[in-house]
Coordinates of C-alpha atoms and ligand atoms in Angstrom, one line a residue:
M230 CA 27.2 -10.4 -5.1
S231 CA 29.2 -11.7 -2.2
G232 CA 30.9 -14.8 -3.5
V233 CA 30.7 -16.7 -0.3
I234 CA 27.2 -16.2 1.1
K235 CA 24.1 -17.5 -0.7
P236 CA 21.1 -15.2 -0.4
E237 CA 19.0 -18.2 0.9
A238 CA 21.3 -18.2 4.0
L239 CA 20.2 -14.7 4.8
L240 CA 16.5 -14.8 3.9
C241 CA 14.3 -17.8 3.2
P242 CA 10.6 -18.4 2.9
R243 CA 9.0 -20.3 5.9
P244 CA 5.4 -21.1 6.5
A245 CA 5.1 -18.0 8.8
G246 CA 6.7 -15.7 6.2
L247 CA 10.1 -14.5 5.0
Y248 CA 12.7 -15.5 7.7
C249 CA 16.2 -14.4 8.4
P250 CA 18.1 -17.4 10.1
P251 CA 21.2 -15.6 11.2
G252 CA 19.2 -12.6 12.7
D253 CA 16.4 -14.9 13.8
F254 CA 13.5 -12.5 12.8
Y255 CA 10.7 -12.5 10.2
I256 CA 9.7 -9.8 7.8
D257 CA 5.8 -9.3 7.6
P258 CA 5.1 -12.7 9.1
T259 CA 1.5 -13.9 8.7
R260 CA 1.6 -15.9 11.9
P261 CA 2.7 -14.9 15.4
V262 CA 6.5 -15.0 15.8
P263 CA 9.0 -14.0 18.5
R264 CA 10.6 -11.2 16.4
A265 CA 9.2 -9.3 13.4
V266 CA 10.1 -6.4 11.2
I267 CA 7.0 -4.9 9.6
T268 CA 7.1 -3.0 6.3
H269 CA 3.7 -1.2 6.6
G270 CA 0.4 -1.1 8.4
H271 CA -1.9 -3.0 5.9
A272 CA -3.6 -5.8 7.8
D273 CA -2.1 -8.6 5.7
H274 CA 1.4 -7.4 6.4
A275 CA 1.0 -6.1 9.9
R276 CA -0.6 -8.6 12.2
A277 CA -1.1 -8.5 16.0
G278 CA 0.4 -11.1 18.4
H279 CA 4.2 -11.0 17.7
G280 CA 6.8 -10.7 20.4
A281 CA 9.2 -7.9 19.5
V282 CA 8.2 -5.7 16.5
A283 CA 10.5 -3.2 14.7
A284 CA 8.9 -0.8 12.3
T285 CA 8.6 2.9 11.6
A286 CA 6.9 5.0 14.3
E287 CA 4.1 5.6 11.8
T288 CA 3.5 1.9 11.2
L289 CA 3.6 1.2 15.0
A290 CA 1.0 3.9 15.5
I291 CA -1.2 2.5 12.7
M292 CA -0.9 -1.0 14.3
A293 CA -1.8 0.4 17.8
T294 CA -4.8 2.2 16.3
R295 CA -6.0 -1.0 14.6
Y296 CA -5.2 -3.6 17.2
G297 CA -4.9 -1.7 20.5
D298 CA -1.7 -0.8 22.5
G299 CA -1.0 -4.4 23.4
F300 CA -0.6 -5.6 19.8
A301 CA 3.0 -6.8 20.4
G302 CA 5.1 -7.9 23.3
S303 CA 7.4 -4.9 22.7
T304 CA 8.0 -2.4 20.0
Q305 CA 11.0 -0.7 18.5
P306 CA 10.5 2.4 16.3
L307 CA 13.0 2.7 13.5
A308 CA 13.6 5.9 11.7
Y309 CA 14.3 5.7 7.9
G310 CA 18.0 5.1 7.5
E311 CA 18.6 4.1 11.1
T312 CA 20.4 0.8 11.5
I313 CA 20.0 -1.9 14.1
S314 CA 21.9 -5.1 14.2
R315 CA 21.2 -8.5 15.5
N316 CA 23.8 -11.4 15.5
G317 CA 25.8 -9.5 12.9
V318 CA 22.8 -8.8 10.6
E319 CA 22.3 -5.1 10.0
V320 CA 18.7 -4.0 9.4
S321 CA 17.5 -0.6 8.2
L322 CA 14.3 0.8 6.6
A323 CA 14.0 2.9 3.5
P324 CA 10.8 4.7 2.3
A325 CA 8.6 2.6 0.0
G326 CA 6.1 5.3 -1.1
H327 CA 3.1 3.0 -0.5
V328 CA 1.3 4.4 2.5
L329 CA 2.2 6.5 5.6
G330 CA 5.2 4.9 7.3
S331 CA 5.7 2.2 4.6
A332 CA 9.2 0.9 4.3
Q333 CA 11.5 -1.4 2.4
V334 CA 13.6 -3.6 4.7
V335 CA 17.3 -3.5 3.9
V336 CA 19.2 -6.5 5.3
R337 CA 23.0 -6.6 5.2
W338 CA 25.2 -9.5 6.3
K339 CA 28.8 -10.5 5.4
G340 CA 28.9 -8.2 2.3
L341 CA 25.5 -9.3 1.0
T342 CA 22.7 -6.8 0.7
M343 CA 19.1 -7.8 0.2
V344 CA 16.2 -5.3 0.0
V345 CA 12.6 -6.4 0.7
S346 CA 10.3 -3.9 -1.0
G347 CA 7.1 -4.7 0.9
D348 CA 4.3 -3.1 -1.1
Y349 CA 5.6 0.0 -3.0
K350 CA 4.9 2.5 -5.7
R351 CA 7.0 5.1 -7.6
R352 CA 4.3 7.7 -8.1
R353 CA 4.1 10.9 -6.2
D354 CA 1.9 10.7 -3.1
P355 CA 1.5 13.8 -0.9
T356 CA 0.7 11.6 2.1
C357 CA 4.0 9.6 2.4
R358 CA 7.7 9.7 1.7
A359 CA 8.7 8.8 -1.8
F360 CA 10.3 5.4 -2.6
E361 CA 14.1 5.5 -2.3
P362 CA 16.0 3.0 -4.4
V363 CA 18.7 1.1 -2.4
A364 CA 21.5 -0.7 -4.3
C365 CA 21.3 -4.4 -3.5
D366 CA 22.4 -7.8 -4.6
V367 CA 18.9 -9.3 -4.3
F368 CA 15.7 -7.3 -4.7
V369 CA 12.8 -9.0 -3.1
T370 CA 9.8 -7.4 -4.8
E371 CA 6.0 -7.4 -4.7
A372 CA 4.2 -8.1 -7.9
T373 CA 0.5 -7.1 -7.2
F374 CA 0.1 -5.5 -10.6
A375 CA 2.8 -7.4 -12.5
L376 CA 1.2 -7.8 -15.9
P377 CA 1.8 -5.6 -18.9
V378 CA -1.9 -4.7 -19.0
F379 CA -1.5 -2.8 -15.8
R380 CA -0.5 0.8 -16.5
H381 CA -2.0 3.2 -14.0
P382 CA -2.9 6.6 -15.3
P383 CA -1.7 9.7 -13.4
A384 CA -3.7 10.0 -10.2
D385 CA -4.4 13.7 -10.7
L386 CA -6.1 13.0 -13.9
E387 CA -8.4 10.5 -12.1
I388 CA -9.2 13.2 -9.5
A389 CA -9.9 15.7 -12.3
K390 CA -12.4 13.1 -13.7
L391 CA -14.1 13.0 -10.3
L392 CA -14.3 16.8 -10.2
R393 CA -15.6 16.9 -13.7
S394 CA -18.4 14.5 -12.7
V395 CA -19.3 16.7 -9.7
G396 CA -19.5 19.7 -12.1
Q397 CA -21.7 17.7 -14.4
F398 CA -24.1 16.4 -11.7
P399 CA -24.1 19.1 -9.1
R400 CA -27.3 17.8 -7.4
R401 CA -25.9 14.4 -6.8
C402 CA -23.7 13.1 -4.0
H403 CA -20.4 11.6 -5.1
L404 CA -19.7 8.6 -2.8
V405 CA -16.1 7.5 -3.2
G406 CA -15.1 4.1 -1.9
A407 CA -11.4 4.1 -0.7
Y408 CA -9.5 1.7 1.6
A409 CA -9.2 3.1 5.1
L410 CA -5.4 3.0 5.2
G411 CA -3.6 5.1 2.6
K412 CA -6.1 5.3 -0.3
A413 CA -8.6 7.5 1.6
Q414 CA -6.0 9.9 2.8
R415 CA -4.3 10.1 -0.6
V416 CA -7.7 10.8 -2.4
I417 CA -8.4 13.6 0.2
A418 CA -4.9 15.1 -0.2
L419 CA -5.2 15.0 -4.0
L420 CA -8.6 16.7 -3.8
R421 CA -7.0 19.4 -1.7
E422 CA -4.3 19.9 -4.3
A423 CA -6.9 20.2 -7.0
G424 CA -8.5 23.0 -5.1
W425 CA -11.4 21.2 -3.4
D426 CA -11.2 23.1 -0.1
R427 CA -14.6 22.6 1.6
P428 CA -15.2 20.2 4.4
I429 CA -15.1 16.6 3.2
P430 CA -17.7 14.3 4.9
V431 CA -16.1 11.0 5.8
H432 CA -17.5 7.7 7.1
G433 CA -16.6 7.1 10.8
A434 CA -14.5 4.1 10.0
L435 CA -11.9 6.4 8.5
D436 CA -11.6 8.7 11.6
S437 CA -8.9 6.9 13.5
L438 CA -6.5 6.5 10.6
N439 CA -7.2 10.0 9.4
A440 CA -6.1 11.1 12.9
V441 CA -2.9 9.1 12.7
Y442 CA -2.1 10.8 9.4
A443 CA -2.8 14.2 10.9
R444 CA -0.7 13.4 14.0
F445 CA 2.3 12.7 11.6
G446 CA 1.9 16.0 9.9
V447 CA -0.2 15.1 6.8
D448 CA -2.7 17.9 6.3
L449 CA -6.1 16.6 5.1
G450 CA -7.9 19.9 5.5
P451 CA -11.4 20.1 7.2
L452 CA -13.2 16.8 7.5
E453 CA -16.7 16.2 9.0
A454 CA -18.8 13.2 9.9
A455 CA -20.9 11.9 7.1
T456 CA -24.1 11.5 9.2
T457 CA -27.5 12.8 8.1
E458 CA -28.2 13.9 11.6
T459 CA -25.7 16.8 11.1
R460 CA -26.3 17.6 7.5
G461 CA -28.8 17.0 4.8
D462 CA -28.5 14.5 1.9
F463 CA -25.0 15.7 0.9
A464 CA -26.1 16.8 -2.6
G465 CA -23.1 18.2 -4.4
E466 CA -20.6 16.8 -1.9
I467 CA -17.8 14.3 -2.2
V468 CA -18.1 11.8 0.6
L469 CA -15.3 9.2 1.4
A470 CA -16.1 5.8 2.8
P471 CA -14.4 2.4 3.1
P472 CA -15.6 -0.1 0.5
S473 CA -17.3 -2.2 3.2
A474 CA -19.7 0.7 4.0
L475 CA -20.8 1.0 0.4
T476 CA -22.9 -2.2 0.6
T477 CA -24.6 -1.3 3.9
P478 CA -27.7 0.8 4.7
W479 CA -25.4 3.7 5.6
Q480 CA -25.1 4.6 2.0
R481 CA -28.8 4.9 1.4
R482 CA -28.9 8.3 3.1
F483 CA -27.2 10.1 0.2
A484 CA -28.8 12.1 -2.6
D485 CA -28.9 9.9 -5.8
P486 CA -25.3 9.0 -5.2
V487 CA -22.7 8.6 -8.0
D488 CA -20.9 5.5 -6.8
A489 CA -17.2 6.0 -7.3
F490 CA -14.4 3.7 -6.3
A491 CA -10.6 4.5 -6.1
S492 CA -8.5 1.4 -6.7
G493 CA -5.8 0.1 -9.0
W494 CA -8.2 -2.7 -9.8
M495 CA -10.6 -0.2 -11.4
G496 CA -8.4 -0.6 -14.5
I497 CA -10.2 -3.8 -15.0
R498 CA -13.7 -3.1 -16.4
A499 CA -15.1 -6.4 -15.1
R500 CA -14.1 -5.5 -11.5
A501 CA -15.9 -2.1 -11.8
R502 CA -19.0 -3.8 -13.2
Q503 CA -18.9 -6.4 -10.6
R504 CA -19.0 -3.7 -7.9
A505 CA -21.6 -1.7 -9.8
V506 CA -19.2 1.2 -9.8
E507 CA -20.5 4.1 -11.9
L508 CA -17.3 6.1 -11.8
P509 CA -14.2 4.0 -11.5
L510 CA -11.1 5.9 -10.4
I511 CA -7.8 4.1 -11.2
I512 CA -5.7 5.2 -8.3
S513 CA -3.3 2.6 -7.0
D514 CA -0.8 2.6 -4.1
H515 CA 1.1 -0.3 -5.8
A516 CA 3.7 -0.1 -8.6
D517 CA 2.3 -0.9 -12.0
W518 CA 4.1 -2.9 -14.7
D519 CA 6.3 -0.1 -15.8
E520 CA 7.2 0.9 -12.3
L521 CA 8.0 -2.7 -11.3
T522 CA 10.2 -3.4 -14.3
G523 CA 11.7 0.2 -14.3
T524 CA 12.7 -0.3 -10.7
I525 CA 14.4 -3.6 -11.4
E526 CA 16.3 -1.9 -14.3
E527 CA 17.3 0.9 -12.1
L528 CA 18.5 -1.3 -9.2
H529 CA 20.1 -3.8 -11.5
P530 CA 20.3 -6.5 -8.8
A531 CA 22.1 -9.8 -9.4
E532 CA 18.9 -11.6 -8.5
V533 CA 15.2 -10.9 -8.1
W534 CA 12.8 -12.6 -5.7
I535 CA 9.1 -12.1 -5.9
T536 CA 7.0 -12.2 -2.8
H537 CA 3.3 -12.1 -3.8
G538 CA 1.0 -11.1 -6.7
R539 CA 1.3 -12.1 -10.4
E540 CA 4.8 -13.6 -10.1
E541 CA 5.1 -15.4 -13.4
A542 CA 5.1 -12.5 -15.8
L543 CA 7.7 -10.6 -13.8
A544 CA 9.9 -13.6 -13.4
R545 CA 9.7 -14.2 -17.2
W546 CA 10.6 -10.5 -17.8
C547 CA 13.6 -10.9 -15.6
G548 CA 14.7 -14.1 -17.2
L549 CA 14.6 -12.5 -20.7
R550 CA 17.0 -9.9 -19.4
G551 CA 19.3 -12.4 -17.9
I552 CA 18.4 -11.7 -14.3
P553 CA 17.8 -14.9 -12.3
A554 CA 14.3 -14.6 -10.6
K555 CA 12.3 -16.8 -8.4
A556 CA 8.8 -16.7 -7.1
L557 CA 8.6 -17.2 -3.4
A558 CA 4.8 -17.7 -3.5
L559 CA 4.4 -16.4 0.0
V560 CA 0.9 -17.0 1.2
G561 CA -1.3 -14.8 3.3
Y562 CA -0.9 -11.5 1.4
E563 CA -3.9 -10.2 -0.4
D564 CA -4.6 -7.7 -3.1
E565 CA -7.5 -6.4 -1.2
E566 CA -6.1 -3.2 0.2
D567 CA -5.7 -1.5 -3.1
Ligands
ZN271 ZN1 0.0 -2.7 1.3
ZN272 ZN1 0.6 -6.4 0.0

Protein backbone atom coordinates (compact mmCIF):
# COMPACT_ATOMS: atom_id res chain seq x y z
CA MET A 1 0.00 0.00 0.00
CA SER A 2 1.14 3.54 -0.70
CA GLY A 3 2.97 4.58 2.45
CA VAL A 4 1.86 8.18 2.36
CA ILE A 5 -1.81 8.14 1.52
CA LYS A 6 -4.37 6.76 3.93
CA PRO A 7 -7.26 5.04 2.13
CA GLU A 8 -9.73 7.13 4.17
CA ALA A 9 -8.37 10.17 2.33
CA LEU A 10 -9.46 8.66 -1.00
CA LEU A 11 -12.82 7.14 -0.03
CA CYS A 12 -14.86 7.64 3.09
CA PRO A 13 -18.43 6.90 4.19
CA ARG A 14 -20.75 9.89 4.33
CA PRO A 15 -24.49 9.98 5.04
CA ALA A 16 -25.20 10.04 1.28
CA GLY A 17 -22.85 7.12 0.62
CA LEU A 18 -19.23 6.34 -0.19
CA TYR A 19 -17.50 9.65 -1.01
CA CYS A 20 -14.22 10.51 -2.72
CA PRO A 21 -13.01 13.86 -1.29
CA PRO A 22 -10.19 14.58 -3.79
CA GLY A 23 -12.35 13.64 -6.78
CA ASP A 24 -15.52 15.12 -5.25
CA PHE A 25 -17.86 12.32 -6.31
CA TYR A 26 -19.90 9.55 -4.67
CA ILE A 27 -20.21 5.88 -5.54
CA ASP A 28 -23.83 4.56 -5.50
CA PRO A 29 -25.11 7.44 -3.33
CA THR A 30 -28.48 6.89 -1.70
CA ARG A 31 -29.34 10.59 -1.73
CA PRO A 32 -29.15 13.07 -4.62
CA VAL A 33 -25.58 14.39 -5.08
CA PRO A 34 -23.81 16.58 -7.68
CA ARG A 35 -21.57 13.79 -9.04
CA ALA A 36 -22.07 10.03 -8.89
CA VAL A 37 -20.47 6.88 -10.26
CA ILE A 38 -23.04 4.07 -10.34
CA THR A 39 -22.05 0.39 -10.15
CA HIS A 40 -25.29 -1.14 -11.51
CA GLY A 41 -28.96 -0.58 -12.14
CA HIS A 42 -30.62 -2.10 -9.04
CA ALA A 43 -32.82 0.55 -7.48
CA ASP A 44 -30.98 0.77 -4.15
CA HIS A 45 -27.67 1.51 -5.90
CA ALA A 46 -28.92 3.52 -8.86
CA ARG A 47 -31.20 6.34 -7.83
CA ALA A 48 -32.67 9.20 -9.81
CA GLY A 49 -31.93 12.87 -9.16
CA HIS A 50 -28.12 13.15 -9.25
CA GLY A 51 -26.29 15.86 -11.18
CA ALA A 52 -23.64 14.15 -13.32
CA VAL A 53 -23.73 10.35 -13.50
CA ALA A 54 -20.96 8.11 -14.87
CA ALA A 55 -21.74 4.42 -15.44
CA THR A 56 -21.65 1.79 -18.15
CA ALA A 57 -23.92 2.44 -21.15
CA GLU A 58 -25.97 -0.57 -20.03
CA THR A 59 -26.51 0.83 -16.53
CA LEU A 60 -27.43 4.25 -17.95
CA ALA A 61 -29.96 2.54 -20.25
CA ILE A 62 -31.44 0.62 -17.32
CA MET A 63 -31.74 3.84 -15.29
CA ALA A 64 -33.40 5.66 -18.22
CA THR A 65 -35.84 2.76 -18.59
CA ARG A 66 -36.76 2.84 -14.91
CA TYR A 67 -36.75 6.58 -14.22
CA GLY A 68 -37.16 8.25 -17.62
CA ASP A 69 -34.60 10.12 -19.71
CA GLY A 70 -34.27 13.01 -17.26
CA PHE A 71 -33.04 10.79 -14.40
CA ALA A 72 -29.80 12.84 -14.06
CA GLY A 73 -28.51 16.28 -14.97
CA SER A 74 -26.01 14.72 -17.35
CA THR A 75 -24.67 11.25 -18.10
CA GLN A 76 -21.28 9.91 -19.09
CA PRO A 77 -21.12 6.36 -20.45
CA LEU A 78 -17.92 4.56 -19.46
CA ALA A 79 -16.78 1.40 -21.22
CA TYR A 80 -15.15 -1.29 -19.08
CA GLY A 81 -11.46 -0.41 -18.82
CA GLU A 82 -11.87 3.19 -19.96
CA THR A 83 -10.31 5.70 -17.54
CA ILE A 84 -11.54 9.17 -16.66
CA SER A 85 -9.81 11.45 -14.22
CA ARG A 86 -11.00 14.19 -11.97
CA ASN A 87 -8.66 16.33 -9.85
CA GLY A 88 -5.96 13.72 -10.30
CA VAL A 89 -8.17 10.80 -9.25
CA GLU A 90 -8.41 8.13 -11.96
CA VAL A 91 -11.66 6.18 -12.20
CA SER A 92 -12.38 3.14 -14.32
CA LEU A 93 -14.94 0.32 -14.34
CA ALA A 94 -14.37 -3.44 -14.37
CA PRO A 95 -17.05 -6.13 -14.91
CA ALA A 96 -18.73 -7.34 -11.69
CA GLY A 97 -20.71 -10.30 -13.09
CA HIS A 98 -23.85 -9.28 -11.15
CA VAL A 99 -26.36 -8.07 -13.79
CA LEU A 100 -26.13 -6.52 -17.27
CA GLY A 101 -23.73 -3.56 -17.15
CA SER A 102 -22.68 -4.14 -13.54
CA ALA A 103 -19.27 -2.79 -12.65
CA GLN A 104 -16.68 -2.57 -9.94
CA VAL A 105 -15.33 0.96 -9.53
CA VAL A 106 -11.54 1.18 -9.61
CA VAL A 107 -10.23 4.39 -8.01
CA ARG A 108 -6.51 5.28 -8.23
CA TRP A 109 -4.77 8.23 -6.63
CA LYS A 110 -1.15 8.91 -5.73
CA GLY A 111 -0.16 5.26 -6.01
CA LEU A 112 -3.15 3.95 -4.02
CA THR A 113 -5.69 1.65 -5.70
CA MET A 114 -9.11 1.00 -4.18
CA VAL A 115 -11.70 -1.25 -5.80
CA VAL A 116 -15.38 -0.97 -4.89
CA SER A 117 -17.06 -4.23 -5.87
CA GLY A 118 -20.66 -3.05 -5.90
CA ASP A 119 -22.77 -6.22 -5.88
CA TYR A 120 -20.94 -9.07 -7.58
CA LYS A 121 -20.77 -12.81 -8.17
CA ARG A 122 -18.17 -15.19 -9.59
CA ARG A 123 -20.56 -17.72 -11.14
CA ARG A 124 -21.08 -17.94 -14.86
CA ASP A 125 -23.97 -15.83 -16.12
CA PRO A 126 -24.86 -15.87 -19.83
CA THR A 127 -26.47 -12.42 -19.53
CA CYS A 128 -23.51 -10.33 -18.37
CA ARG A 129 -19.72 -10.03 -18.45
CA ALA A 130 -17.87 -12.15 -15.89
CA PHE A 131 -16.28 -10.54 -12.81
CA GLU A 132 -12.71 -9.46 -13.47
CA PRO A 133 -10.36 -9.38 -10.48
CA VAL A 134 -8.40 -6.12 -10.21
CA ALA A 135 -5.31 -5.99 -8.00
CA CYS A 136 -5.79 -3.38 -5.29
CA ASP A 137 -4.60 -2.08 -1.94
CA VAL A 138 -8.10 -1.90 -0.51
CA PHE A 139 -11.00 -4.08 -1.64
CA VAL A 140 -14.36 -2.59 -0.74
CA THR A 141 -16.72 -5.55 -0.88
CA GLU A 142 -20.39 -6.30 -0.54
CA ALA A 143 -21.40 -8.94 2.01
CA THR A 144 -25.03 -9.81 1.20
CA PHE A 145 -24.50 -13.56 1.69
CA ALA A 146 -21.46 -13.36 3.98
CA LEU A 147 -22.22 -16.26 6.30
CA PRO A 148 -20.68 -19.73 5.99
CA VAL A 149 -24.19 -21.23 5.70
CA PHE A 150 -24.60 -19.56 2.31
CA ARG A 151 -23.24 -21.84 -0.38
CA HIS A 152 -25.24 -21.48 -3.56
CA PRO A 153 -25.66 -24.61 -5.68
CA PRO A 154 -24.84 -24.44 -9.40
CA ALA A 155 -27.63 -22.51 -11.15
CA ASP A 156 -27.97 -25.07 -13.94
CA LEU A 157 -28.87 -27.74 -11.36
CA GLU A 158 -31.66 -25.49 -10.07
CA ILE A 159 -32.94 -25.02 -13.63
CA ALA A 160 -32.82 -28.81 -14.07
CA LYS A 161 -34.94 -29.08 -10.91
CA LEU A 162 -37.51 -26.73 -12.49
CA LEU A 163 -37.58 -28.73 -15.74
CA ARG A 164 -37.94 -31.97 -13.80
CA SER A 165 -40.97 -30.55 -12.03
CA VAL A 166 -42.47 -29.52 -15.38
CA GLY A 167 -41.99 -33.10 -16.57
CA GLN A 168 -43.60 -34.40 -13.42
CA PHE A 169 -46.62 -32.05 -13.53
CA PRO A 170 -47.25 -31.46 -17.23
CA ARG A 171 -50.79 -30.14 -16.71
CA ARG A 172 -49.77 -27.46 -14.26
CA CYS A 173 -48.36 -24.02 -14.96
CA HIS A 174 -44.96 -23.28 -13.41
CA LEU A 175 -45.02 -19.70 -12.23
CA VAL A 176 -41.49 -18.48 -11.50
CA GLY A 177 -40.99 -15.35 -9.42
CA ALA A 178 -37.78 -13.56 -10.40
CA TYR A 179 -36.64 -9.98 -9.88
CA ALA A 180 -37.12 -7.82 -12.93
CA LEU A 181 -33.50 -6.74 -13.36
CA GLY A 182 -31.03 -9.56 -13.83
CA LYS A 183 -32.66 -12.60 -12.27
CA ALA A 184 -35.52 -12.87 -14.76
CA GLN A 185 -33.22 -12.61 -17.76
CA ARG A 186 -30.71 -15.03 -16.26
CA VAL A 187 -33.42 -17.63 -15.60
CA ILE A 188 -34.68 -17.23 -19.18
CA ALA A 189 -31.15 -17.55 -20.62
CA LEU A 190 -30.45 -20.64 -18.47
CA LEU A 191 -33.72 -22.22 -19.60
CA ARG A 192 -32.63 -21.64 -23.22
CA GLU A 193 -29.28 -23.29 -22.52
CA ALA A 194 -31.12 -26.25 -21.01
CA GLY A 195 -33.05 -26.65 -24.26
CA TRP A 196 -36.36 -25.00 -23.34
CA ASP A 197 -36.92 -23.32 -26.69
CA ARG A 198 -40.62 -22.53 -26.85
CA PRO A 199 -42.01 -19.02 -26.28
CA ILE A 200 -41.79 -18.06 -22.61
CA PRO A 201 -44.79 -16.10 -21.30
CA VAL A 202 -43.68 -13.14 -19.18
CA HIS A 203 -45.48 -10.62 -17.01
CA GLY A 204 -45.66 -7.17 -18.58
CA ALA A 205 -43.52 -5.63 -15.82
CA LEU A 206 -40.52 -7.49 -17.26
CA ASP A 207 -40.93 -6.22 -20.84
CA SER A 208 -38.92 -3.00 -20.69
CA LEU A 209 -35.87 -4.53 -19.01
CA ASN A 210 -36.01 -7.60 -21.26
CA ALA A 211 -35.89 -5.13 -24.15
CA VAL A 212 -32.78 -3.43 -22.72
CA TYR A 213 -31.05 -6.82 -22.48
CA ALA A 214 -32.02 -7.61 -26.08
CA ARG A 215 -30.78 -4.18 -27.20
CA PHE A 216 -27.37 -4.97 -25.68
CA GLY A 217 -27.18 -8.30 -27.46
CA VAL A 218 -28.45 -10.76 -24.85
CA ASP A 219 -30.58 -13.32 -26.72
CA LEU A 220 -33.56 -14.36 -24.61
CA GLY A 221 -35.34 -16.25 -27.40
CA PRO A 222 -39.08 -15.90 -28.10
CA LEU A 223 -41.09 -14.26 -25.30
CA GLU A 224 -44.82 -13.59 -25.19
CA ALA A 225 -47.25 -11.69 -22.98
CA ALA A 226 -48.64 -13.77 -20.12
CA THR A 227 -52.22 -12.68 -20.60
CA THR A 228 -55.16 -15.06 -20.74
CA GLU A 229 -56.70 -12.95 -23.50
CA THR A 230 -54.08 -14.31 -25.87
CA ARG A 231 -53.64 -17.82 -24.53
CA GLY A 232 -55.44 -20.29 -22.31
CA ASP A 233 -54.45 -21.13 -18.76
CA PHE A 234 -50.75 -21.80 -19.53
CA ALA A 235 -50.89 -25.45 -18.52
CA GLY A 236 -47.45 -26.97 -19.08
CA GLU A 237 -45.77 -23.58 -19.51
CA ILE A 238 -43.06 -21.83 -17.53
CA VAL A 239 -44.20 -18.27 -16.83
CA LEU A 240 -41.89 -15.55 -15.46
CA ALA A 241 -43.13 -12.74 -13.24
CA PRO A 242 -41.66 -10.27 -10.76
CA PRO A 243 -42.25 -11.29 -7.12
CA SER A 244 -44.69 -8.41 -6.60
CA ALA A 245 -47.07 -9.91 -9.19
CA LEU A 246 -47.27 -13.23 -7.38
CA THR A 247 -49.49 -11.86 -4.65
CA THR A 248 -51.94 -10.09 -6.98
CA PRO A 249 -55.06 -11.28 -8.82
CA TRP A 250 -52.87 -11.57 -11.94
CA GLN A 251 -51.62 -14.93 -10.82
CA ARG A 252 -55.09 -16.47 -10.41
CA ARG A 253 -55.43 -16.94 -14.15
CA PHE A 254 -53.01 -19.86 -14.25
CA ALA A 255 -53.75 -23.56 -14.24
CA ASP A 256 -53.11 -24.98 -10.78
CA PRO A 257 -49.78 -23.14 -10.65
CA VAL A 258 -46.61 -24.52 -9.11
CA ASP A 259 -45.27 -21.47 -7.30
CA ALA A 260 -41.54 -21.26 -7.86
CA PHE A 261 -39.17 -18.51 -6.80
CA ALA A 262 -35.61 -17.88 -7.98
CA SER A 263 -33.49 -16.20 -5.32
CA GLY A 264 -30.37 -16.68 -3.27
CA TRP A 265 -32.62 -16.41 -0.21
CA MET A 266 -34.39 -19.62 -1.19
CA GLY A 267 -31.47 -21.35 0.51
CA ILE A 268 -33.21 -20.46 3.75
CA ARG A 269 -36.18 -22.79 4.23
CA ALA A 270 -38.03 -20.33 6.43
CA ARG A 271 -38.00 -17.71 3.67
CA ALA A 272 -39.44 -20.16 1.15
CA ARG A 273 -42.15 -21.17 3.64
CA GLN A 274 -42.92 -17.57 4.46
CA ARG A 275 -43.57 -16.88 0.77
CA ALA A 276 -45.48 -20.14 0.36
CA VAL A 277 -43.05 -21.19 -2.34
CA GLU A 278 -43.62 -24.74 -3.49
CA LEU A 279 -40.49 -24.95 -5.63
CA PRO A 280 -37.62 -22.83 -4.27
CA LEU A 281 -34.83 -22.26 -6.82
CA ILE A 282 -31.58 -21.17 -5.22
CA ILE A 283 -30.27 -18.87 -7.94
CA SER A 284 -28.30 -15.89 -6.69
CA ASP A 285 -26.70 -12.93 -8.43
CA HIS A 286 -24.55 -12.28 -5.34
CA ALA A 287 -21.35 -13.97 -4.27
CA ASP A 288 -21.85 -16.68 -1.65
CA TRP A 289 -19.49 -17.28 1.28
CA ASP A 290 -16.93 -19.21 -0.76
CA GLU A 291 -16.95 -16.63 -3.55
CA LEU A 292 -16.57 -13.72 -1.11
CA THR A 293 -13.69 -15.28 0.80
CA GLY A 294 -12.11 -16.80 -2.34
CA THR A 295 -12.10 -13.40 -4.02
CA ILE A 296 -10.37 -11.80 -1.04
CA GLU A 297 -7.79 -14.61 -1.05
CA GLU A 298 -7.25 -14.11 -4.76
CA LEU A 299 -6.91 -10.30 -4.58
CA HIS A 300 -4.86 -10.39 -1.42
CA PRO A 301 -5.53 -6.74 -0.55
CA ALA A 302 -3.76 -4.97 2.31
CA GLU A 303 -7.15 -4.03 3.71
CA VAL A 304 -10.83 -4.97 3.24
CA TRP A 305 -13.78 -2.68 3.71
CA ILE A 306 -17.31 -4.05 3.77
CA THR A 307 -20.17 -1.95 2.43
CA HIS A 308 -23.42 -3.76 3.23
CA GLY A 309 -24.86 -7.10 4.20
CA ARG A 310 -23.65 -9.48 6.91
CA GLU A 311 -20.42 -7.63 7.68
CA GLU A 312 -19.36 -9.25 10.94
CA ALA A 313 -18.60 -12.78 9.79
CA LEU A 314 -16.57 -11.56 6.83
CA ALA A 315 -14.68 -9.02 8.95
CA ARG A 316 -13.87 -11.79 11.45
CA TRP A 317 -12.72 -14.12 8.64
CA CYS A 318 -10.39 -11.37 7.39
CA GLY A 319 -9.10 -10.72 10.89
CA LEU A 320 -8.21 -14.38 11.38
CA ARG A 321 -6.08 -14.17 8.24
CA GLY A 322 -4.34 -11.00 9.33
CA ILE A 323 -6.16 -8.75 6.87
CA PRO A 324 -7.42 -5.59 8.56
CA ALA A 325 -11.14 -5.24 7.80
CA LYS A 326 -13.77 -2.72 8.66
CA ALA A 327 -17.51 -2.60 8.26
CA LEU A 328 -18.68 0.67 6.75
CA ALA A 329 -22.31 -0.08 7.62
CA LEU A 330 -23.55 2.00 4.70
CA VAL A 331 -27.28 2.43 4.97
CA GLY A 332 -29.82 2.39 2.17
CA TYR A 333 -28.82 -0.83 0.39
CA GLU A 334 -31.19 -3.73 0.58
CA ASP A 335 -31.07 -7.45 -0.01
CA GLU A 336 -34.33 -7.36 -1.79
CA GLU A 337 -33.20 -7.55 -5.40
CA ASP A 338 -31.87 -11.03 -5.05
ZN1 LIG B 1 -27.59 -5.45 -7.00
ZN1 LIG C 1 -26.79 -4.38 -3.29
